[in-house]
PDB file of C-alpha atoms in Angstrom:
ATOM      1  CA  UNK T   1      35.780 -29.821 -44.753  1.00 44.00           C
ATOM      2  CA  UNK T   2      32.583 -31.814 -44.816  1.00 42.00           C
ATOM      3  CA  UNK T   3      29.220 -30.982 -43.298  1.00 38.00           C
ATOM      4  CA  UNK T   4      28.138 -32.265 -39.905  1.00 35.00           C
ATOM      5  CA  UNK T   5      26.419 -35.642 -40.096  1.00 36.00           C
ATOM      6  CA  UNK T   6      27.649 -36.266 -43.613  1.00 36.00           C
ATOM      7  CA  UNK T   7      27.045 -40.041 -43.477  1.00 35.00           C
ATOM      8  CA  UNK T   8      29.923 -40.691 -41.111  1.00 33.00           C
ATOM      9  CA  UNK T   9      29.760 -44.202 -39.650  1.00 34.00           C
ATOM     10  CA  UNK T  10      30.536 -45.235 -36.089  1.00 29.00           C
ATOM     11  CA  UNK T  11      34.074 -46.303 -36.906  1.00 34.00           C
ATOM     12  CA  UNK T  12      34.836 -42.908 -38.420  1.00 33.00           C
ATOM     13  CA  UNK T  13      33.290 -41.040 -35.491  1.00 32.00           C
ATOM     14  CA  UNK T  14      35.575 -42.653 -32.936  1.00 31.00           C
ATOM     15  CA  UNK T  15      39.168 -41.460 -32.498  1.00 36.00           C
ATOM     16  CA  UNK T  16      41.574 -43.785 -34.281  1.00 34.00           C
ATOM     17  CA  UNK T  17      45.172 -44.148 -33.183  1.00 35.00           C
ATOM     18  CA  UNK T  18      47.674 -45.589 -35.622  1.00 34.00           C
ATOM     19  CA  UNK T  19      50.940 -46.897 -34.236  1.00 35.00           C
ATOM     20  CA  UNK T  20      53.652 -46.690 -36.858  1.00 36.00           C
ATOM     21  CA  UNK T  21      56.963 -48.394 -37.339  1.00 36.00           C
ATOM     22  CA  UNK T  22      59.857 -46.602 -35.697  1.00 38.00           C
ATOM     23  CA  UNK T  23      62.186 -44.538 -37.830  1.00 42.00           C
ATOM     24  CA  UNK T  24      65.723 -45.623 -38.611  1.00 38.00           C
ATOM     25  CA  UNK T  25      66.844 -43.833 -35.429  1.00 44.00           C
ATOM     26  CA  UNK T  26      64.435 -45.988 -33.418  1.00 38.00           C
ATOM     27  CA  UNK T  27      62.226 -43.051 -32.460  1.00 41.00           C
ATOM     28  CA  UNK T  28      58.799 -41.844 -33.521  1.00 48.00           C
ATOM     29  CA  UNK T  29      58.709 -38.156 -34.448  1.00 76.00           C
ATOM     30  CA  UNK T  30      55.589 -37.436 -32.420  1.00 92.00           C
ATOM     31  CA  UNK T  31      51.831 -37.838 -32.199  1.00 95.00           C
ATOM     32  CA  UNK T  32      49.676 -35.664 -34.455  1.00 97.00           C
ATOM     33  CA  UNK T  33      46.105 -35.064 -33.272  1.00 97.00           C
ATOM     34  CA  UNK T  34      43.907 -34.413 -36.322  1.00 97.00           C
ATOM     35  CA  UNK T  35      40.594 -32.651 -35.628  1.00 97.00           C
ATOM     36  CA  UNK T  36      38.276 -32.411 -38.649  1.00 96.00           C
ATOM     37  CA  UNK T  37      34.649 -33.430 -39.187  1.00 94.00           C
ATOM     38  CA  UNK T  38      35.259 -34.665 -42.739  1.00 94.00           C
ATOM     39  CA  UNK T  39      35.784 -38.435 -42.482  1.00 96.00           C
ATOM     40  CA  UNK T  40      37.350 -38.752 -45.929  1.00 95.00           C
ATOM     41  CA  UNK T  41      39.792 -35.949 -45.142  1.00 93.00           C
ATOM     42  CA  UNK T  42      40.749 -37.549 -41.832  1.00 95.00           C
ATOM     43  CA  UNK T  43      41.464 -40.821 -43.619  1.00 96.00           C
ATOM     44  CA  UNK T  44      43.524 -39.120 -46.324  1.00 94.00           C
ATOM     45  CA  UNK T  45      45.535 -36.948 -43.953  1.00 94.00           C
ATOM     46  CA  UNK T  46      46.127 -39.896 -41.621  1.00 96.00           C
ATOM     47  CA  UNK T  47      47.554 -41.867 -44.534  1.00 94.00           C
ATOM     48  CA  UNK T  48      49.745 -38.956 -45.582  1.00 93.00           C
ATOM     49  CA  UNK T  49      51.118 -38.454 -42.066  1.00 94.00           C
ATOM     50  CA  UNK T  50      51.626 -42.186 -41.628  1.00 91.00           C
ATOM     51  CA  UNK T  51      53.817 -42.248 -44.722  1.00 92.00           C
ATOM     52  CA  UNK T  52      55.848 -39.445 -43.152  1.00 92.00           C
ATOM     53  CA  UNK T  53      56.404 -41.596 -40.055  1.00 92.00           C
ATOM     54  CA  UNK T  54      54.072 -39.969 -37.553  1.00 95.00           C
ATOM     55  CA  UNK T  55      51.661 -41.480 -35.095  1.00 94.00           C
ATOM     56  CA  UNK T  56      48.155 -40.162 -35.678  1.00 96.00           C
ATOM     57  CA  UNK T  57      44.990 -39.810 -33.609  1.00 95.00           C
ATOM     58  CA  UNK T  58      41.892 -38.517 -35.427  1.00 96.00           C
ATOM     59  CA  UNK T  59      38.822 -36.818 -33.978  1.00 96.00           C
ATOM     60  CA  UNK T  60      35.624 -35.563 -35.674  1.00 96.00           C
ATOM     61  CA  UNK T  61      35.003 -32.888 -33.030  1.00 96.00           C
ATOM     62  CA  UNK T  62      36.778 -30.670 -30.539  1.00 96.00           C
ATOM     63  CA  UNK T  63      35.045 -32.331 -27.601  1.00 95.00           C
ATOM     64  CA  UNK T  64      36.353 -35.765 -28.544  1.00 95.00           C
ATOM     65  CA  UNK T  65      39.877 -34.386 -28.510  1.00 95.00           C
ATOM     66  CA  UNK T  66      39.302 -32.785 -25.100  1.00 94.00           C
ATOM     67  CA  UNK T  67      37.872 -36.057 -23.765  1.00 93.00           C
ATOM     68  CA  UNK T  68      40.901 -38.057 -24.884  1.00 91.00           C
ATOM     69  CA  UNK T  69      43.798 -35.713 -24.109  1.00 87.00           C
ATOM     70  CA  UNK T  70      45.919 -36.742 -21.145  1.00 80.00           C
ATOM     71  CA  UNK T  71      47.333 -34.362 -18.546  1.00 71.00           C
ATOM     72  CA  UNK T  72      50.691 -35.921 -19.347  1.00 69.00           C
ATOM     73  CA  UNK T  73      50.998 -34.644 -22.904  1.00 80.00           C
ATOM     74  CA  UNK T  74      53.026 -36.737 -25.303  1.00 89.00           C
ATOM     75  CA  UNK T  75      55.352 -35.026 -27.727  1.00 93.00           C
ATOM     76  CA  UNK T  76      53.259 -33.889 -30.684  1.00 95.00           C
ATOM     77  CA  UNK T  77      50.939 -31.238 -32.077  1.00 97.00           C
ATOM     78  CA  UNK T  78      47.350 -30.628 -33.170  1.00 97.00           C
ATOM     79  CA  UNK T  79      46.243 -30.316 -36.800  1.00 97.00           C
ATOM     80  CA  UNK T  80      42.990 -28.402 -36.506  1.00 97.00           C
ATOM     81  CA  UNK T  81      40.172 -27.300 -38.805  1.00 95.00           C
ATOM     82  CA  UNK T  82      38.383 -24.001 -38.208  1.00 94.00           C
ATOM     83  CA  UNK T  83      34.789 -25.106 -38.778  1.00 92.00           C
ATOM     84  CA  UNK T  84      34.003 -28.214 -36.750  1.00 92.00           C
ATOM     85  CA  UNK T  85      30.940 -29.338 -34.749  1.00 88.00           C
ATOM     86  CA  UNK T  86      30.493 -27.846 -31.279  1.00 93.00           C
ATOM     87  CA  UNK T  87      33.514 -25.786 -30.380  1.00 94.00           C
ATOM     88  CA  UNK T  88      35.090 -24.191 -33.439  1.00 94.00           C
ATOM     89  CA  UNK T  89      38.815 -24.470 -34.093  1.00 95.00           C
ATOM     90  CA  UNK T  90      39.616 -21.046 -32.580  1.00 95.00           C
ATOM     91  CA  UNK T  91      37.349 -21.794 -29.600  1.00 96.00           C
ATOM     92  CA  UNK T  92      39.172 -25.081 -29.031  1.00 96.00           C
ATOM     93  CA  UNK T  93      42.457 -23.194 -29.194  1.00 96.00           C
ATOM     94  CA  UNK T  94      41.222 -20.889 -26.410  1.00 96.00           C
ATOM     95  CA  UNK T  95      39.965 -23.817 -24.345  1.00 96.00           C
ATOM     96  CA  UNK T  96      43.272 -25.681 -24.604  1.00 95.00           C
ATOM     97  CA  UNK T  97      45.091 -22.542 -23.508  1.00 94.00           C
ATOM     98  CA  UNK T  98      42.808 -22.278 -20.466  1.00 94.00           C
ATOM     99  CA  UNK T  99      43.585 -25.909 -19.615  1.00 92.00           C
ATOM    100  CA  UNK T 100      47.318 -25.230 -19.768  1.00 90.00           C
ATOM    101  CA  UNK T 101      47.997 -27.398 -22.811  1.00 92.00           C
ATOM    102  CA  UNK T 102      51.335 -26.769 -24.493  1.00 92.00           C
ATOM    103  CA  UNK T 103      50.517 -28.721 -27.662  1.00 95.00           C
ATOM    104  CA  UNK T 104      51.242 -26.421 -30.634  1.00 97.00           C
ATOM    105  CA  UNK T 105      48.393 -25.991 -33.117  1.00 97.00           C
ATOM    106  CA  UNK T 106      48.607 -25.992 -36.908  1.00 97.00           C
ATOM    107  CA  UNK T 107      45.367 -24.833 -38.506  1.00 97.00           C
ATOM    108  CA  UNK T 108      44.425 -26.454 -41.810  1.00 94.00           C
ATOM    109  CA  UNK T 109      41.155 -25.285 -43.313  1.00 90.00           C
ATOM    110  CA  UNK T 110      39.264 -24.703 -46.510  1.00 88.00           C
ATOM    111  CA  UNK T 111      37.671 -21.581 -45.043  1.00 82.00           C
ATOM    112  CA  UNK T 112      40.415 -19.083 -44.325  1.00 79.00           C
ATOM    113  CA  UNK T 113      39.858 -15.379 -43.787  1.00 87.00           C
ATOM    114  CA  UNK T 114      42.220 -12.680 -42.620  1.00 90.00           C
ATOM    115  CA  UNK T 115      40.522 -12.031 -39.278  1.00 91.00           C
ATOM    116  CA  UNK T 116      40.495 -15.701 -38.276  1.00 91.00           C
ATOM    117  CA  UNK T 117      44.079 -16.205 -39.414  1.00 92.00           C
ATOM    118  CA  UNK T 118      45.376 -13.186 -37.488  1.00 94.00           C
ATOM    119  CA  UNK T 119      43.420 -14.197 -34.380  1.00 92.00           C
ATOM    120  CA  UNK T 120      44.804 -17.740 -34.457  1.00 93.00           C
ATOM    121  CA  UNK T 121      48.413 -16.653 -34.964  1.00 93.00           C
ATOM    122  CA  UNK T 122      48.172 -14.018 -32.215  1.00 94.00           C
ATOM    123  CA  UNK T 123      46.790 -16.719 -29.911  1.00 93.00           C
ATOM    124  CA  UNK T 124      49.911 -18.798 -30.546  1.00 93.00           C
ATOM    125  CA  UNK T 125      49.127 -21.041 -33.526  1.00 95.00           C
ATOM    126  CA  UNK T 126      52.252 -22.432 -35.169  1.00 94.00           C
ATOM    127  CA  UNK T 127      50.851 -21.995 -38.688  1.00 95.00           C
ATOM    128  CA  UNK T 128      47.626 -21.423 -40.618  1.00 95.00           C
ATOM    129  CA  UNK T 129      47.404 -23.480 -43.808  1.00 95.00           C
ATOM    130  CA  UNK T 130      44.706 -23.547 -46.472  1.00 92.00           C
ATOM    131  CA  UNK T 131      43.384 -26.700 -48.159  1.00 89.00           C
ATOM    132  CA  UNK T 132      44.569 -28.143 -50.435  1.00 89.00           C
ATOM    133  CA  UNK T 133      48.089 -28.169 -49.028  1.00 90.00           C
ATOM    134  CA  UNK T 134      51.192 -29.855 -50.381  1.00 92.00           C
ATOM    135  CA  UNK T 135      52.751 -32.667 -48.371  1.00 90.00           C
ATOM    136  CA  UNK T 136      55.988 -30.697 -48.109  1.00 92.00           C
ATOM    137  CA  UNK T 137      54.254 -27.646 -46.670  1.00 94.00           C
ATOM    138  CA  UNK T 138      52.192 -29.732 -44.263  1.00 94.00           C
ATOM    139  CA  UNK T 139      55.122 -31.785 -42.982  1.00 94.00           C
ATOM    140  CA  UNK T 140      57.256 -28.665 -42.598  1.00 94.00           C
ATOM    141  CA  UNK T 141      54.595 -27.041 -40.403  1.00 95.00           C
ATOM    142  CA  UNK T 142      54.187 -30.185 -38.306  1.00 95.00           C
ATOM    143  CA  UNK T 143      57.945 -30.572 -37.861  1.00 94.00           C
ATOM    144  CA  UNK T 144      58.197 -26.991 -36.629  1.00 94.00           C
ATOM    145  CA  UNK T 145      55.254 -27.487 -34.286  1.00 95.00           C
ATOM    146  CA  UNK T 146      56.695 -30.660 -32.760  1.00 95.00           C
ATOM    147  CA  UNK T 147      60.139 -29.056 -32.399  1.00 94.00           C
ATOM    148  CA  UNK T 148      58.468 -26.182 -30.573  1.00 94.00           C
ATOM    149  CA  UNK T 149      56.631 -28.609 -28.285  1.00 94.00           C
ATOM    150  CA  UNK T 150      59.859 -30.437 -27.516  1.00 93.00           C
ATOM    151  CA  UNK T 151      61.538 -27.151 -26.573  1.00 92.00           C
ATOM    152  CA  UNK T 152      58.576 -26.125 -24.406  1.00 91.00           C
ATOM    153  CA  UNK T 153      58.507 -29.477 -22.629  1.00 88.00           C
ATOM    154  CA  UNK T 154      62.257 -29.376 -22.004  1.00 89.00           C
ATOM    155  CA  UNK T 155      61.975 -25.877 -20.572  1.00 90.00           C
ATOM    156  CA  UNK T 156      59.119 -26.944 -18.301  1.00 88.00           C
ATOM    157  CA  UNK T 157      61.132 -29.934 -17.056  1.00 89.00           C
ATOM    158  CA  UNK T 158      64.078 -27.644 -16.268  1.00 92.00           C
ATOM    159  CA  UNK T 159      61.833 -25.190 -14.415  1.00 92.00           C
ATOM    160  CA  UNK T 160      60.240 -27.973 -12.386  1.00 92.00           C
ATOM    161  CA  UNK T 161      63.708 -29.213 -11.468  1.00 94.00           C
ATOM    162  CA  UNK T 162      64.822 -25.719 -10.427  1.00 94.00           C
ATOM    163  CA  UNK T 163      61.690 -25.254  -8.300  1.00 94.00           C
ATOM    164  CA  UNK T 164      62.324 -28.580  -6.607  1.00 95.00           C
ATOM    165  CA  UNK T 165      65.908 -27.608  -5.795  1.00 95.00           C
ATOM    166  CA  UNK T 166      64.829 -24.179  -4.546  1.00 96.00           C
ATOM    167  CA  UNK T 167      62.325 -25.810  -2.187  1.00 96.00           C
ATOM    168  CA  UNK T 168      65.218 -27.658  -0.510  1.00 96.00           C
ATOM    169  CA  UNK T 169      66.754 -24.410   0.759  1.00 96.00           C
ATOM    170  CA  UNK T 170      66.203 -23.456   4.375  1.00 96.00           C
ATOM    171  CA  UNK T 171      64.479 -20.091   5.034  1.00 96.00           C
ATOM    172  CA  UNK T 172      67.866 -18.485   5.784  1.00 97.00           C
ATOM    173  CA  UNK T 173      69.470 -20.024   2.696  1.00 96.00           C
ATOM    174  CA  UNK T 174      66.564 -18.693   0.632  1.00 96.00           C
ATOM    175  CA  UNK T 175      67.235 -15.187   1.967  1.00 96.00           C
ATOM    176  CA  UNK T 176      70.913 -15.493   1.103  1.00 97.00           C
ATOM    177  CA  UNK T 177      70.023 -16.849  -2.343  1.00 97.00           C
ATOM    178  CA  UNK T 178      67.758 -13.888  -3.110  1.00 96.00           C
ATOM    179  CA  UNK T 179      70.375 -11.391  -2.002  1.00 96.00           C
ATOM    180  CA  UNK T 180      73.212 -13.098  -3.879  1.00 96.00           C
ATOM    181  CA  UNK T 181      71.363 -13.057  -7.208  1.00 96.00           C
ATOM    182  CA  UNK T 182      70.690  -9.349  -6.742  1.00 95.00           C
ATOM    183  CA  UNK T 183      74.393  -8.655  -6.616  1.00 94.00           C
ATOM    184  CA  UNK T 184      74.888  -8.269  -2.877  1.00 95.00           C
ATOM    185  CA  UNK T 185      78.348  -9.147  -1.571  1.00 96.00           C
ATOM    186  CA  UNK T 186      78.898 -11.190   1.577  1.00 96.00           C
ATOM    187  CA  UNK T 187      79.562  -8.132   3.750  1.00 96.00           C
ATOM    188  CA  UNK T 188      76.305  -6.484   2.646  1.00 96.00           C
ATOM    189  CA  UNK T 189      74.330  -9.690   3.167  1.00 96.00           C
ATOM    190  CA  UNK T 190      75.814 -10.151   6.647  1.00 96.00           C
ATOM    191  CA  UNK T 191      74.869  -6.596   7.600  1.00 96.00           C
ATOM    192  CA  UNK T 192      71.324  -6.921   6.223  1.00 96.00           C
ATOM    193  CA  UNK T 193      70.697 -10.261   7.937  1.00 96.00           C
ATOM    194  CA  UNK T 194      72.464  -9.351  11.181  1.00 96.00           C
ATOM    195  CA  UNK T 195      75.019 -12.132  11.002  1.00 96.00           C
ATOM    196  CA  UNK T 196      78.701 -12.634  10.216  1.00 96.00           C
ATOM    197  CA  UNK T 197      80.414 -12.881   6.848  1.00 96.00           C
ATOM    198  CA  UNK T 198      81.663 -16.320   7.818  1.00 96.00           C
ATOM    199  CA  UNK T 199      78.093 -17.504   8.337  1.00 97.00           C
ATOM    200  CA  UNK T 200      77.040 -15.952   5.032  1.00 96.00           C
ATOM    201  CA  UNK T 201      79.881 -17.761   3.258  1.00 96.00           C
ATOM    202  CA  UNK T 202      78.682 -21.050   4.736  1.00 97.00           C
ATOM    203  CA  UNK T 203      75.109 -20.371   3.607  1.00 97.00           C
ATOM    204  CA  UNK T 204      76.376 -19.318   0.195  1.00 96.00           C
ATOM    205  CA  UNK T 205      78.232 -22.608  -0.177  1.00 96.00           C
ATOM    206  CA  UNK T 206      75.092 -24.545   0.767  1.00 96.00           C
ATOM    207  CA  UNK T 207      73.001 -22.562  -1.714  1.00 96.00           C
ATOM    208  CA  UNK T 208      75.389 -23.276  -4.580  1.00 96.00           C
ATOM    209  CA  UNK T 209      75.565 -26.955  -3.651  1.00 96.00           C
ATOM    210  CA  UNK T 210      71.811 -27.451  -3.227  1.00 96.00           C
ATOM    211  CA  UNK T 211      71.004 -25.561  -6.431  1.00 96.00           C
ATOM    212  CA  UNK T 212      73.616 -27.692  -8.234  1.00 95.00           C
ATOM    213  CA  UNK T 213      75.458 -24.768  -9.819  1.00 94.00           C
ATOM    214  CA  UNK T 214      79.126 -23.848 -10.033  1.00 94.00           C
ATOM    215  CA  UNK T 215      78.947 -20.131 -10.760  1.00 95.00           C
ATOM    216  CA  UNK T 216      77.047 -16.996  -9.832  1.00 94.00           C
ATOM    217  CA  UNK T 217      75.995 -16.619 -13.462  1.00 95.00           C
ATOM    218  CA  UNK T 218      74.220 -19.993 -13.354  1.00 94.00           C
ATOM    219  CA  UNK T 219      72.481 -19.039 -10.110  1.00 95.00           C
ATOM    220  CA  UNK T 220      71.287 -15.711 -11.538  1.00 95.00           C
ATOM    221  CA  UNK T 221      70.028 -17.461 -14.665  1.00 93.00           C
ATOM    222  CA  UNK T 222      67.934 -19.833 -12.540  1.00 94.00           C
ATOM    223  CA  UNK T 223      66.601 -16.935 -10.485  1.00 94.00           C
ATOM    224  CA  UNK T 224      65.511 -15.148 -13.659  1.00 92.00           C
ATOM    225  CA  UNK T 225      63.711 -18.241 -14.955  1.00 90.00           C
ATOM    226  CA  UNK T 226      61.904 -18.704 -11.656  1.00 92.00           C
ATOM    227  CA  UNK T 227      60.885 -15.054 -11.437  1.00 90.00           C
ATOM    228  CA  UNK T 228      62.865 -14.463  -8.257  1.00 89.00           C
ATOM    229  CA  UNK T 229      64.343 -11.239  -9.598  1.00 84.00           C
ATOM    230  CA  UNK T 230      61.189  -9.217  -9.075  1.00 75.00           C
ATOM    231  CA  UNK T 231      62.187  -5.594  -8.658  1.00 48.00           C
ATOM    232  CA  UNK T 232      59.218  -5.040  -6.350  1.00 42.00           C
ATOM    233  CA  UNK T 233      60.465  -7.668  -3.868  1.00 50.00           C
ATOM    234  CA  UNK T 234      61.491  -6.244  -0.505  1.00 49.00           C
ATOM    235  CA  UNK T 235      64.685  -8.302  -0.655  1.00 46.00           C
ATOM    236  CA  UNK T 236      65.858  -6.171  -3.570  1.00 45.00           C
ATOM    237  CA  UNK T 237      65.903  -3.051  -1.405  1.00 46.00           C
TER     238      UNK T 237
END
């Protein structure tokens, strides 16, 4: 990593985005955000990632990355140095976590120590690599990071969909839903809600239909993901 103000020109100080040719499958594997204050390193790593088929955006500081990141994160990851101007790599990691970013981070630095490495990994870093690094090792880490981001994004999309469906339930249907997923049978639900089993069956049918599930197991799985199965909830009693 270079020193701050090491003769970096204006062009090198600005983030540079390189759009690459699509792969044979017609898809780009993701956008890699490279944060490092060494202009020559940014150029070299950008070239290396470009050859591997990635899109690349480079930044000489943590703040420039923060200024350019969109709330609607594209599939990708962050390749981050430890010692950079302003916020350090670990400090940027903390800041991104506070902002709710799900972009996985791969640290790549020439200044590794055990304490920093352990801290970064405990905070959720995908990997902690030391310069110089082989192309194979670098690409492997980035592939894992992007795969992790894809899984996280897919899970978030599913949760958002489940929340949207849950919001469509009427107050009474929501009560029935919460009792069903806790193992209550229709007779018990009818007694607890002061209604008839026939009415409970009708509500149960509506719950299954609105939540777009075909089995109790699916409904319980959704409830677990949404945190509905809270043992402290009065509905569980």
